[in-house]
Structures are given as C-alpha cells and as structure tokens.
XYZ file of N, CA and C in Angstrom:
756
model
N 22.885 -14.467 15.175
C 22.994 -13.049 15.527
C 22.620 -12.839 16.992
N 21.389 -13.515 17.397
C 21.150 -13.442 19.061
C 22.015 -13.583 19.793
N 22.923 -14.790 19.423
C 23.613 -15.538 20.662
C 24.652 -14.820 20.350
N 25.278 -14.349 19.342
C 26.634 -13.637 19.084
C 26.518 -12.252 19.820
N 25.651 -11.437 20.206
C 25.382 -10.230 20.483
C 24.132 -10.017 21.874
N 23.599 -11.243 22.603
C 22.873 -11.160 23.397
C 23.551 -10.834 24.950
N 24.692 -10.421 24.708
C 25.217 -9.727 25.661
C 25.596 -7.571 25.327
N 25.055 -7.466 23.997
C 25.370 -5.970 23.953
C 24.431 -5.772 22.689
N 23.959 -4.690 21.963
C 23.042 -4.393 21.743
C 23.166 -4.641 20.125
N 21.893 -4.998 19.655
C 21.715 -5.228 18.208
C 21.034 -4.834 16.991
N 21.057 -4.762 16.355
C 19.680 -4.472 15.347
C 19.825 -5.147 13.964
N 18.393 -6.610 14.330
C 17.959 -6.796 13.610
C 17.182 -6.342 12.436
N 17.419 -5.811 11.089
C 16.281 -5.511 10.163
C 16.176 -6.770 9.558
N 14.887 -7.322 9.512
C 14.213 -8.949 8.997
C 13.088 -8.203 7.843
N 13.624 -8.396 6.034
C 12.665 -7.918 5.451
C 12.348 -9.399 4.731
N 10.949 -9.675 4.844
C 9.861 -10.952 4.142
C 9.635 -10.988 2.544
N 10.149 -11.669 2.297
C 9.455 -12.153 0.900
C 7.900 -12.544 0.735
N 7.431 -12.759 2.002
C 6.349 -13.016 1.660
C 5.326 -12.325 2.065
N 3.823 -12.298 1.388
C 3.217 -11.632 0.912
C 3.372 -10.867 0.136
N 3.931 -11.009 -0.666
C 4.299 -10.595 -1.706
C 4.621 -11.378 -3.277
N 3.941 -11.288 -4.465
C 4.290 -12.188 -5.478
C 5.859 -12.330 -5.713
N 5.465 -13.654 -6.412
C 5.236 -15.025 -6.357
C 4.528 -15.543 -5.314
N 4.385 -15.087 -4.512
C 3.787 -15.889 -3.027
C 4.667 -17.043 -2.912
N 5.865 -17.154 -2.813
C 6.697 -18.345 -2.677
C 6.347 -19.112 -1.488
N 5.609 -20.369 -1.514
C 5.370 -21.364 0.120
C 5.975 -22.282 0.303
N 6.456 -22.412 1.066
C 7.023 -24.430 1.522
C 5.924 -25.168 1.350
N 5.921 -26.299 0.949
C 5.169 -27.317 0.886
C 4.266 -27.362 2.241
N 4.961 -26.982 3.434
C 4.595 -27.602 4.780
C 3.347 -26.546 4.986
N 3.276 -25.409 4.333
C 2.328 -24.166 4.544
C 1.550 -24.157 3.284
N 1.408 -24.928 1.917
C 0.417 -24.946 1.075
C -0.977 -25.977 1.694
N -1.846 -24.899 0.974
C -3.366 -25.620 1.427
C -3.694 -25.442 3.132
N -2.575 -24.869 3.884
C -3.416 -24.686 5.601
C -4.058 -23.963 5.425
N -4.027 -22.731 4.768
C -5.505 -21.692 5.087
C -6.606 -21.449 4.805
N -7.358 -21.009 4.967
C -8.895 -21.100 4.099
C -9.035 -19.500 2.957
N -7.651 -18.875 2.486
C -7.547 -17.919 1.981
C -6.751 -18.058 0.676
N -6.511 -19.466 0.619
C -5.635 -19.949 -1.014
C -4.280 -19.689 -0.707
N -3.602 -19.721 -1.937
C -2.018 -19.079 -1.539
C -1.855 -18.354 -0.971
N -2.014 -17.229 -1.375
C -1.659 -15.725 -0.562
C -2.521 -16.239 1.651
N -3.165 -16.659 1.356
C -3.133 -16.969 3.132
C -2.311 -17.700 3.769
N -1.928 -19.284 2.451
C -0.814 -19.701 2.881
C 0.621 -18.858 3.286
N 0.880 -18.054 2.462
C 2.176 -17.272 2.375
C 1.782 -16.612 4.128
N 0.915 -16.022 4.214
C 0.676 -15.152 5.263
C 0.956 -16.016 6.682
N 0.226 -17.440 6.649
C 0.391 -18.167 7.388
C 1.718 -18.603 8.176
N 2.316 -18.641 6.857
C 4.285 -19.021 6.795
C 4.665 -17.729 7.161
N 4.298 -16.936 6.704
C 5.036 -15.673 7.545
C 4.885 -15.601 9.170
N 4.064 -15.996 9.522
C 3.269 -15.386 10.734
C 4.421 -16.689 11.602
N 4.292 -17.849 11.185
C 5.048 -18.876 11.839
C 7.019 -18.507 11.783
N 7.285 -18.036 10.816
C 8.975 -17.446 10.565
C 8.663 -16.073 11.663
N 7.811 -15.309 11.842
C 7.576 -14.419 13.009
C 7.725 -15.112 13.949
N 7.413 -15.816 14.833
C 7.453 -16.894 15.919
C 8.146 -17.338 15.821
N 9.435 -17.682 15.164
C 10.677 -18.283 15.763
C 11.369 -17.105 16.050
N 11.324 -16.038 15.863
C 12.257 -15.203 15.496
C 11.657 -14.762 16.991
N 10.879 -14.226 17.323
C 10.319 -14.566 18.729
C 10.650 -15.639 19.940
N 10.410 -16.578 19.682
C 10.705 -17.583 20.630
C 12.428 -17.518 20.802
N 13.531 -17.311 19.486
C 14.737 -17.258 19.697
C 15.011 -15.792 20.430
N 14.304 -14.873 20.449
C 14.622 -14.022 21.533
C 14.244 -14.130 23.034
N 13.114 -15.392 23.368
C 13.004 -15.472 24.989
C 13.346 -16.372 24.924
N 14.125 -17.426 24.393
C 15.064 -18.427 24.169
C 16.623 -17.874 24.813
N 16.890 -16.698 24.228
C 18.115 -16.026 24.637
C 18.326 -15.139 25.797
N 16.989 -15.501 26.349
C 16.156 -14.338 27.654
C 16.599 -12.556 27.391
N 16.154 -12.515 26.253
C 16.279 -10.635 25.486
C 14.834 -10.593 25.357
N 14.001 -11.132 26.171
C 12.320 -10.237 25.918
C 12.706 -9.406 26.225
N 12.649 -9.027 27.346
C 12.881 -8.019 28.314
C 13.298 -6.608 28.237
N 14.511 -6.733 27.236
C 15.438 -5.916 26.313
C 15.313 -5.823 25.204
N 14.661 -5.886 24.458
C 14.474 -5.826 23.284
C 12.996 -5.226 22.419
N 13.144 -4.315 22.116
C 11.649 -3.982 21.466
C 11.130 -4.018 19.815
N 10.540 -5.262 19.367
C 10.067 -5.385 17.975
C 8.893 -4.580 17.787
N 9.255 -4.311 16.365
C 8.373 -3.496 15.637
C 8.128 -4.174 14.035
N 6.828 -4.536 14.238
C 6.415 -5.431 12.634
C 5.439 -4.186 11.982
N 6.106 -4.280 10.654
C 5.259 -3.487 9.583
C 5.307 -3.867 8.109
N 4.355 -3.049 7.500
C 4.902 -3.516 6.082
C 5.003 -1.700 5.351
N 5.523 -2.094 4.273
C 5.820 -0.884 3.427
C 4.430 -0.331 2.566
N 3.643 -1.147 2.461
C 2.669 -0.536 1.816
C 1.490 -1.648 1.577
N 0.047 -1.258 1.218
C -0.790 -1.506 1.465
C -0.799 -3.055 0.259
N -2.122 -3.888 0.230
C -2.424 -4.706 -0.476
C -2.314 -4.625 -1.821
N -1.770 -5.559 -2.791
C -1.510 -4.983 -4.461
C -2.930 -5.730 -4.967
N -4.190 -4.440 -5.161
C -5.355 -4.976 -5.027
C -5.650 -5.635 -6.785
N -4.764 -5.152 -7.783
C -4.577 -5.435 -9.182
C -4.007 -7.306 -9.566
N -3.171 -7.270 -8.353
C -2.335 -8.959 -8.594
C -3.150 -9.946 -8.867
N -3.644 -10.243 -9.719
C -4.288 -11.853 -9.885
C -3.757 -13.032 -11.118
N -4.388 -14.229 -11.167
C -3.671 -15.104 -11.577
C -4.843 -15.813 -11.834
N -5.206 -15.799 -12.983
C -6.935 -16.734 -13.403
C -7.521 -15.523 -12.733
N -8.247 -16.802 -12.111
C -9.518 -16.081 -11.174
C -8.645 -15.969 -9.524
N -7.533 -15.445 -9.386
C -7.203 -15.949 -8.244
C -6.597 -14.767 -7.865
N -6.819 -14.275 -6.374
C -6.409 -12.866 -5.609
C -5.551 -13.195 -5.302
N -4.170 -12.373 -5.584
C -2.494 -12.792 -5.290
C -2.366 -11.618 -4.111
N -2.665 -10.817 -4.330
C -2.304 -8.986 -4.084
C -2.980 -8.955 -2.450
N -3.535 -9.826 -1.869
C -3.681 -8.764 -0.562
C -5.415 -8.257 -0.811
N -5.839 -7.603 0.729
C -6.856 -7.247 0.523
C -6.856 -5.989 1.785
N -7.226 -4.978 1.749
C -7.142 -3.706 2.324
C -8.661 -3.474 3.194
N -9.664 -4.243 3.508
C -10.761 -4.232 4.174
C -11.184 -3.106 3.699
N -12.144 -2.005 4.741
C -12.443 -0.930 4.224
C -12.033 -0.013 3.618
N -10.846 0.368 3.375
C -9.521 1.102 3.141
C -9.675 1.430 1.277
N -9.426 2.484 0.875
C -9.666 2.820 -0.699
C -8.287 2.117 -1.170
N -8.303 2.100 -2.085
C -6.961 1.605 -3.208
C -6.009 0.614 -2.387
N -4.800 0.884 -2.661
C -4.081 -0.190 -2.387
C -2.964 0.200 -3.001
N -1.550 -1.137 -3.625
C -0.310 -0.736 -3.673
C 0.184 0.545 -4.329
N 0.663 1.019 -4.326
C 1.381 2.053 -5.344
C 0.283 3.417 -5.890
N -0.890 3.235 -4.896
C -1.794 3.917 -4.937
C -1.497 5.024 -3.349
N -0.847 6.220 -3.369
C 0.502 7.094 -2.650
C -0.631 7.674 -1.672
N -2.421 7.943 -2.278
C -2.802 9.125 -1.728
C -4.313 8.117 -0.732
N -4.757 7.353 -1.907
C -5.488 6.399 -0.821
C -5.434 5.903 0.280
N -5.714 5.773 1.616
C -5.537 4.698 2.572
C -5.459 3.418 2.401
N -6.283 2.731 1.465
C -5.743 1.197 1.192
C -4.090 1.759 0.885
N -3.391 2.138 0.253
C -2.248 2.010 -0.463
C -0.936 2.288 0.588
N -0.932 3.605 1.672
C -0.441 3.776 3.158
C -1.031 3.463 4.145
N -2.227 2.685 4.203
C -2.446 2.679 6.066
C -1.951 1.102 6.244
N -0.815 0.832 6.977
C -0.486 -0.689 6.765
C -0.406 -0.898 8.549
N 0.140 -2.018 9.106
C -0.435 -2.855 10.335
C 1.077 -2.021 11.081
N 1.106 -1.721 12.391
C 2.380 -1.508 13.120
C 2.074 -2.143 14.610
N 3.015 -3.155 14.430
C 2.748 -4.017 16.107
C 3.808 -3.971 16.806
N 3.608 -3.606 18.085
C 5.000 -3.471 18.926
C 4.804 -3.876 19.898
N 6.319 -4.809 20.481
C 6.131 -5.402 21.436
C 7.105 -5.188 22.205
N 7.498 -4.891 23.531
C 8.384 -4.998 24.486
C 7.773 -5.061 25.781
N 7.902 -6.161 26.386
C 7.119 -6.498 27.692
C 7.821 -5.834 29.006
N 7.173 -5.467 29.654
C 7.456 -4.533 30.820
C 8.185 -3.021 30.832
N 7.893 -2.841 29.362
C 8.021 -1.136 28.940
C 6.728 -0.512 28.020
N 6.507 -1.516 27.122
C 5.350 -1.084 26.574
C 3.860 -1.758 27.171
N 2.770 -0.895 27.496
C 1.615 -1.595 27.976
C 1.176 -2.947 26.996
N 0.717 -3.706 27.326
C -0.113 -4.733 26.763
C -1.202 -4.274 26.327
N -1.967 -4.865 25.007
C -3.025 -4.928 24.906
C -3.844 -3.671 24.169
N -2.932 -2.484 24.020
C -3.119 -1.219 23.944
C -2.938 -0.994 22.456
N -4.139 -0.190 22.092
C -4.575 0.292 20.571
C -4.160 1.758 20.651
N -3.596 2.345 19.669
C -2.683 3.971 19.356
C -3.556 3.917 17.779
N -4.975 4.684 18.019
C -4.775 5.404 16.793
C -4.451 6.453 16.679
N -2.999 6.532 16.089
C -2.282 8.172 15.333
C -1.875 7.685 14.484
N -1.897 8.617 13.320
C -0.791 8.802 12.501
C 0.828 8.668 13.202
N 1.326 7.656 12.224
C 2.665 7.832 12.488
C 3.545 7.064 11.286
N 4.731 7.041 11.166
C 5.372 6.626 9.456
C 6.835 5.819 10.024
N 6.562 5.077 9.104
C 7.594 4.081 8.728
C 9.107 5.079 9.130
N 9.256 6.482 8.782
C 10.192 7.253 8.753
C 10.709 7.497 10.396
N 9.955 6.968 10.982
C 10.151 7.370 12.703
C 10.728 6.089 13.202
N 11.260 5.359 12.721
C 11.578 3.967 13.082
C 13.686 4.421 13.391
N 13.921 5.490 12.710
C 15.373 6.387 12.682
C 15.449 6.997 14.038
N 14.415 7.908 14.430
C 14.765 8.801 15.481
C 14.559 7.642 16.706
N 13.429 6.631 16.696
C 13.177 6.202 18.050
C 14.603 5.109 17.842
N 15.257 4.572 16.977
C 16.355 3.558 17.346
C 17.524 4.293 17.833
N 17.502 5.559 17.338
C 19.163 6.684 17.918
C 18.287 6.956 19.239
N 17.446 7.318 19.621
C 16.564 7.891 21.097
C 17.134 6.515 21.800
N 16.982 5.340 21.430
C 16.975 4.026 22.265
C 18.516 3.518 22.353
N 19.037 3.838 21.829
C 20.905 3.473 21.557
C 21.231 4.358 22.144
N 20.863 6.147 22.199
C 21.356 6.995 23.080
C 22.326 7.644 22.966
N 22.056 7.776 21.093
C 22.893 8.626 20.181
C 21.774 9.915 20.225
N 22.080 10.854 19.085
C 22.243 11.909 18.783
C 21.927 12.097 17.331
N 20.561 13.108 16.801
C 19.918 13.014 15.990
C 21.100 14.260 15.469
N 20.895 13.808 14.064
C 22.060 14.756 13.241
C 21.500 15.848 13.229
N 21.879 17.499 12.819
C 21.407 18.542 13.543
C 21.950 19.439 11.954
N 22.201 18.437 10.784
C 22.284 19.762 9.316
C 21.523 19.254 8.614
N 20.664 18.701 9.125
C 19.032 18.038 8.008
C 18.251 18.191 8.835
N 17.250 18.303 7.527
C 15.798 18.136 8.505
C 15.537 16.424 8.529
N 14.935 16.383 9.459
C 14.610 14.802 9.837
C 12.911 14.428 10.019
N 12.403 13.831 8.862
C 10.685 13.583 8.991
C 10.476 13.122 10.360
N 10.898 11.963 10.245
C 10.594 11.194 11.504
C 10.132 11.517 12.883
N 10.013 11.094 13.543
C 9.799 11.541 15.594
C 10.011 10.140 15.795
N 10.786 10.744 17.167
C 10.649 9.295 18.299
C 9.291 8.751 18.886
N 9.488 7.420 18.414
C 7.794 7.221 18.827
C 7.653 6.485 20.152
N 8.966 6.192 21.158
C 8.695 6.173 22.528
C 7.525 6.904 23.534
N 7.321 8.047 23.387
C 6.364 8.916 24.014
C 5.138 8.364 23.920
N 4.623 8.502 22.352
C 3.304 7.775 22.210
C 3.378 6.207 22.453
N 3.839 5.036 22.000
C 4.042 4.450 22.804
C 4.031 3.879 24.133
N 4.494 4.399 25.047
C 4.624 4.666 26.502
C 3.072 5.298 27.291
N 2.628 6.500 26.240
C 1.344 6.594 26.747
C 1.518 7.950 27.363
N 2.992 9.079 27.433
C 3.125 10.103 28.271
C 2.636 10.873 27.248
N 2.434 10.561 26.147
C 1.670 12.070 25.264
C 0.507 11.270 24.197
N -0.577 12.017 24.037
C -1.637 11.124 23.910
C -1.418 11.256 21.788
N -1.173 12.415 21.357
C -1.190 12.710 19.970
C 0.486 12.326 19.104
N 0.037 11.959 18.137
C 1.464 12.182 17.224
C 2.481 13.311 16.974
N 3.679 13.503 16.832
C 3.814 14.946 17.073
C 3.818 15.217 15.159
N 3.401 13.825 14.506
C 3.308 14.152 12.804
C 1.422 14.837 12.937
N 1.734 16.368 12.812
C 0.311 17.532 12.729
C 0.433 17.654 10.759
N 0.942 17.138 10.046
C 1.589 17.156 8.349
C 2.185 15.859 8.198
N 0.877 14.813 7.236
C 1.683 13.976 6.630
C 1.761 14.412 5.033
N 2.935 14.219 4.233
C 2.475 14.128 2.607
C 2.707 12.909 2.162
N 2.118 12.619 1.212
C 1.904 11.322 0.644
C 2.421 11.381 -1.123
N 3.662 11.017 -1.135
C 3.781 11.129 -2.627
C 3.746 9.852 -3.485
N 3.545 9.744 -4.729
C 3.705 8.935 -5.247
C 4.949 9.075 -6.774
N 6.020 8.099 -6.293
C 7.292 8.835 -6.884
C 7.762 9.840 -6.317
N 7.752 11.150 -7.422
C 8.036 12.639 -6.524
C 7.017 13.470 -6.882
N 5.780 13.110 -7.020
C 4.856 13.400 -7.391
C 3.513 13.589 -5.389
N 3.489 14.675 -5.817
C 2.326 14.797 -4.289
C 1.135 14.525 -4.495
N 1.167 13.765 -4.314
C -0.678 13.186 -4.296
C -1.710 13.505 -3.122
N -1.112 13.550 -1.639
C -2.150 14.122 -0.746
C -1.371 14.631 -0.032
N -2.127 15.260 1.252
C -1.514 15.319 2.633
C -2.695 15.658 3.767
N -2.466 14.886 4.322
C -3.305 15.274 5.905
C -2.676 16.052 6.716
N -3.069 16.294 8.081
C -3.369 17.058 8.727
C -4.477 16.786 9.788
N -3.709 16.383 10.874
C -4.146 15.986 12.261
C -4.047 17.309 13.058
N -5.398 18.085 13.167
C -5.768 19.235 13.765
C -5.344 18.931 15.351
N -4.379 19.845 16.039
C -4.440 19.786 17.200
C -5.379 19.802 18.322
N -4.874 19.141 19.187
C -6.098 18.777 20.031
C -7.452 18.485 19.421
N -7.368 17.556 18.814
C -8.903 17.850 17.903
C -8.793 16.090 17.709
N -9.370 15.587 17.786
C -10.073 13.929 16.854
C -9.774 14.099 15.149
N -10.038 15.689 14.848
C -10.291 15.665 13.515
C -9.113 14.960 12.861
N -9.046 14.446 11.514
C -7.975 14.017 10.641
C -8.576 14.365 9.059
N -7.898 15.748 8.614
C -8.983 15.967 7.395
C -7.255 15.634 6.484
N -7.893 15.039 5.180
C -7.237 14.447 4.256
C -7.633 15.048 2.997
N -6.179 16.181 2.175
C -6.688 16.287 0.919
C -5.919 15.778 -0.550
N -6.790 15.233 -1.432
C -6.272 14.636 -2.551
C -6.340 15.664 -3.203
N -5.136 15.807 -4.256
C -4.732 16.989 -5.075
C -4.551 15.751 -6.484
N -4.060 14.623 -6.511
C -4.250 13.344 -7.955
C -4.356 12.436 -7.443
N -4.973 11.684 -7.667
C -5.597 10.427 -7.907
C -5.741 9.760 -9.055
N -5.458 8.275 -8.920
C -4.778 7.552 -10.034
C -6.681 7.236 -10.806
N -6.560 7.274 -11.929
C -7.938 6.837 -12.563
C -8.631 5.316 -12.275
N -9.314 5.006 -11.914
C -9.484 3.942 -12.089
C -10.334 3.133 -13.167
N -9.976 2.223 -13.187
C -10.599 1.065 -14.695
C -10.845 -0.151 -14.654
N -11.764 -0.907 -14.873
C -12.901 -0.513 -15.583
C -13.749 0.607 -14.291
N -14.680 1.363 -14.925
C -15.517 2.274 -15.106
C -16.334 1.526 -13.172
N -16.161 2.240 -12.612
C -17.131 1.506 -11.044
C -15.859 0.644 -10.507
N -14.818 0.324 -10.776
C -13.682 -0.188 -9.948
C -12.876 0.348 -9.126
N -12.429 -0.605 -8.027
C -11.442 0.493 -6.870
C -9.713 -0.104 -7.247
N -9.605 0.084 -8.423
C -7.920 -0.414 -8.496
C -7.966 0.325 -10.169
N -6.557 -0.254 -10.764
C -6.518 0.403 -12.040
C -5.784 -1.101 -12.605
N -7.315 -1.991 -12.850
C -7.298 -3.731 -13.365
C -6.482 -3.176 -14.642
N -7.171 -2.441 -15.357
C -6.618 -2.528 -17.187
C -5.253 -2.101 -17.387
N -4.110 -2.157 -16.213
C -2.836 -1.583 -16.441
C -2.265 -2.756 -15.526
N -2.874 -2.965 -14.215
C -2.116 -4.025 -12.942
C -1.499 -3.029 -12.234
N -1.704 -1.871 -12.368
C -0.993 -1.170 -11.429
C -1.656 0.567 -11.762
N -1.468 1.196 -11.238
C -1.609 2.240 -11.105
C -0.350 3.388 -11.205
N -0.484 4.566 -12.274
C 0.316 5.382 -12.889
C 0.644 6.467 -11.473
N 1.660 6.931 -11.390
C 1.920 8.407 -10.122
C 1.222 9.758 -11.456
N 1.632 9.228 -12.839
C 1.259 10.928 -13.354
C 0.819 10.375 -14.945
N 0.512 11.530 -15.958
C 0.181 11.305 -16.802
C -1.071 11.194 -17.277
N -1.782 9.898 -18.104
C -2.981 10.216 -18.829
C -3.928 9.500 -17.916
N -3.304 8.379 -16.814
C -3.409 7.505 -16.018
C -4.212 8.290 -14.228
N -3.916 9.234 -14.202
C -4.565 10.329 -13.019
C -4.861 11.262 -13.413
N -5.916 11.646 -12.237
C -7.283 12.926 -12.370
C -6.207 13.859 -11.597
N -6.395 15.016 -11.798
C -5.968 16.557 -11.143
C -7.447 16.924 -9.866
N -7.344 17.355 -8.876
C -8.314 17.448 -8.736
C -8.193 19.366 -7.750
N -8.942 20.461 -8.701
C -8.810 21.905 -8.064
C -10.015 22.490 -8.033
N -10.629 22.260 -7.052
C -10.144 22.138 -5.557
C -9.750 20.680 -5.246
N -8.857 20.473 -4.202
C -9.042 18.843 -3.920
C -10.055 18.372 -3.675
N -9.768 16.887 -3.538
C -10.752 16.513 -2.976
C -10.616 16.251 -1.707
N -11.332 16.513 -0.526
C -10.947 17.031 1.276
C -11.628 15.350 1.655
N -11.382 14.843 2.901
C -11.760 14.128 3.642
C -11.791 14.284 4.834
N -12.828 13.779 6.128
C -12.637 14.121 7.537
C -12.453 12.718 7.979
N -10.710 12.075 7.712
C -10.660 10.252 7.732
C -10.787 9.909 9.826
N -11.072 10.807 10.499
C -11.979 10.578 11.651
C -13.689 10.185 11.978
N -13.989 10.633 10.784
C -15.684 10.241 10.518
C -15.825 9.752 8.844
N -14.687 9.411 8.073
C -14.809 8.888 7.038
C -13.363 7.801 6.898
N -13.056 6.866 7.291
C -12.221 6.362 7.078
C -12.007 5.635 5.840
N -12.994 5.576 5.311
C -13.275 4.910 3.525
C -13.123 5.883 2.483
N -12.791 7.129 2.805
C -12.869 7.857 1.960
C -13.976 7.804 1.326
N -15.431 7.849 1.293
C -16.499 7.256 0.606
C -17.088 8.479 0.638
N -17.075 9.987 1.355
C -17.718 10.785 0.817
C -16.882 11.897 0.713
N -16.547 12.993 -0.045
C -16.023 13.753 0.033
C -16.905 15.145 0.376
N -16.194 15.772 1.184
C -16.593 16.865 1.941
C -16.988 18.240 1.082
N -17.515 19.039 0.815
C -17.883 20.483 0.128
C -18.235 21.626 1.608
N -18.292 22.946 1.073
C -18.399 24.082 1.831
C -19.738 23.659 2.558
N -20.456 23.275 1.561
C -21.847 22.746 2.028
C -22.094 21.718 3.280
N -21.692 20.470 2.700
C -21.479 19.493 3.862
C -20.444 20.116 5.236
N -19.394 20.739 4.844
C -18.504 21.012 6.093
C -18.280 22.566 6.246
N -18.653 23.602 6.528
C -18.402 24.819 6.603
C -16.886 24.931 7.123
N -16.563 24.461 8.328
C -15.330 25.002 8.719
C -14.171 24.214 7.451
C-alpha cells in the first residue's frame, strides 16, 4: 500500500487482533515478557507497530504522514483463564471493558505522531473521542464536512498543534448499547471535569471492581444500579472515581 500510493495520499486503517482474547502469539513473542501472555501479545503488537513505522520512513512519508494509535475501549478486567489475567489492566482507572460509564472502560491511550507538524514530546490532557478521527481526516484531505447531520466529532488539528489549549468536546455521553450511562462536562475555562453516573453496572462478588460472576458486565436490567440523584465526580481532582461528591462536600 506505501509504495503503491507514496506518491498521492492514503489511508491506512490497521485494526489488531491483539490484545485481545485469544491473545493469539507467534512463537517468536511467547515467554519475552515479564507479564505472561497477554504481555507477550502486547509485546508483538508493539513490534507489528514498528514495521509499519519503519515502512513509512523507509518510503520517506514521515514527513507526510500523521499516525494516530488507539484502542476502542478499556481493559476486559473479567477475562481470565485458571488463575491467569487475559483482559488487560486499567491502572487507576474504575471498571473496564463494556463498562460505558467508568473510566477504566473509555479512557484508552491516543498517540500521535507526525514529525515537523506535531510538537514532540508533548502531553494533551483533554477529553477527546475516537469520533473526531472523521472531521480531522476530511480537515487534512481538504474536503468538506457534510452540512444535513449533526457530526460528534471535532477536528483535532488545533489541539494538537497547540493553537487552542481546550477540547472543543464541553459534553461527552457515554452510552452503553443505547442505554446512557454518564456524561461529563468539561467546564469552560475551568480545569474542572465533573462526571455524572445516572447506571452503573453492579458489581460481583460483593467489594469487587468488575462483574467476575457474569465475565462481563450487563448495559441494563437486574445487572445495574439506577442512581437519582447521580452519582457526580470532579475526574480533575478524582480521577479514580473513588469519592463521590454531595452538596456537602461540593456546594457549587
């Protein structure tokens, strides 16, 4: 695809099998990591990233070309096998896969690279969604955003680039299925990021952060809590979701 098109413009979409069960590995990537399979898999991914890399300054398209690595959703913190973690692990982050309203389940990795347009080295915490990956490829091709829909997305050149410091997403919602499970709200001009859960999936056993006794977690039913009032978060001074906010604790 490089060499067929490294004279006019392209778009690669490269979606991974791995990290993800089965954890399928080559022989050549079982046992390198100190994280079992699932690190192996990660490992092999990270190396199929690097060719795919090297064949673009191989074809001399650094220059021209801007990658964007992500994943669709957070660690499947339920996946195991014996005693053995298949699923990923979400660090501080609440829940995980298919879990719509938690941060383990949406806050996933976005790395971008284009050398001598995008700064080096440079950390962007905003909100921003998988859904903006539409407007910034028509912004960069130098088409024309369709104009009889509404369109979630934003071009994420600006932030990026560094000419505007905030996301222009001030409303994320978070559904699970078609079911609304949260939405934030990145207060202008403000640091703040208050987050409210309206369901949340139950969790089981009793003191656990996943829903073990199913392997997965329900969007509706006998399987999630309702919660009226929500439950509020300020994920600028709580990124764990670990305390939830009242009139008391937060007046405004």
């Amino acid at each position: 695809l490089f060499f067929r098109n490294r004279h006019k413009p392209f778009l690669l979409f490269l979606s991974f099998l791995h990290s993800h069960t089965p954890l399928l590995t080559t022989e050549k990537f079982l046992g390198k990591s100190s994280h079992g399979l699932y690190g192996d898999n990660v490992e092999e991914m990270d190396w199929m990233v690097g060719q795919v890399l090297d064949t673009i300054e191989k074809e001399g398209l650094k220059n021209t070309t801007l990658v964007y690595f992500a994943s669709d959703h957070g660690g499947w913190l339920e996946r195991q096998e014996a005693n053995r973690q298949l699923g990923g692990w979400n660090g501080i982050y609440r829940g995980g896969k298919a879990m719509a309203g938690w941060e383990g389940g949406i806050r996933v990795p976005g790395i971008f690279r284009w050398p001598g347009v995008l700064p080096t080295g440079t950390v962007i915490d905003e909100p921003t969604s998988l859904m903006d990956i539409y407007p910034t490829v028509v912004h960069l091709a130098g088409g024309e955003m369709p104009q009889d829909r509404v369109i979630d997305g934003r071009d994420l050149m600006p932030l990026l680039q560094g000419t505007v410091e905030h996301s222009e997403h001030e409303f994320m919602f978070h559904y699970c299925g078609i079911h609304l499970h949260a939405v934030r709200w990145h207060q202008k001009d403000s640091g703040a990021i208050w987050k409210a859960h309206y369901v949340t999936p139950i969790f089981r056993p009793l003191g656990a952060g996943a829903c073990y006794d199913r392997g997965f977690c329900p969007c509706f039913g006998e399987g999630v809590a309702h919660h009226d009032p929500p439950l509020l978060f300020d994920l600028s001074q709580d990124p764990s979701e670990a305390k939830p906010l009242s009139a008391d604790t937060e007046p405004l």
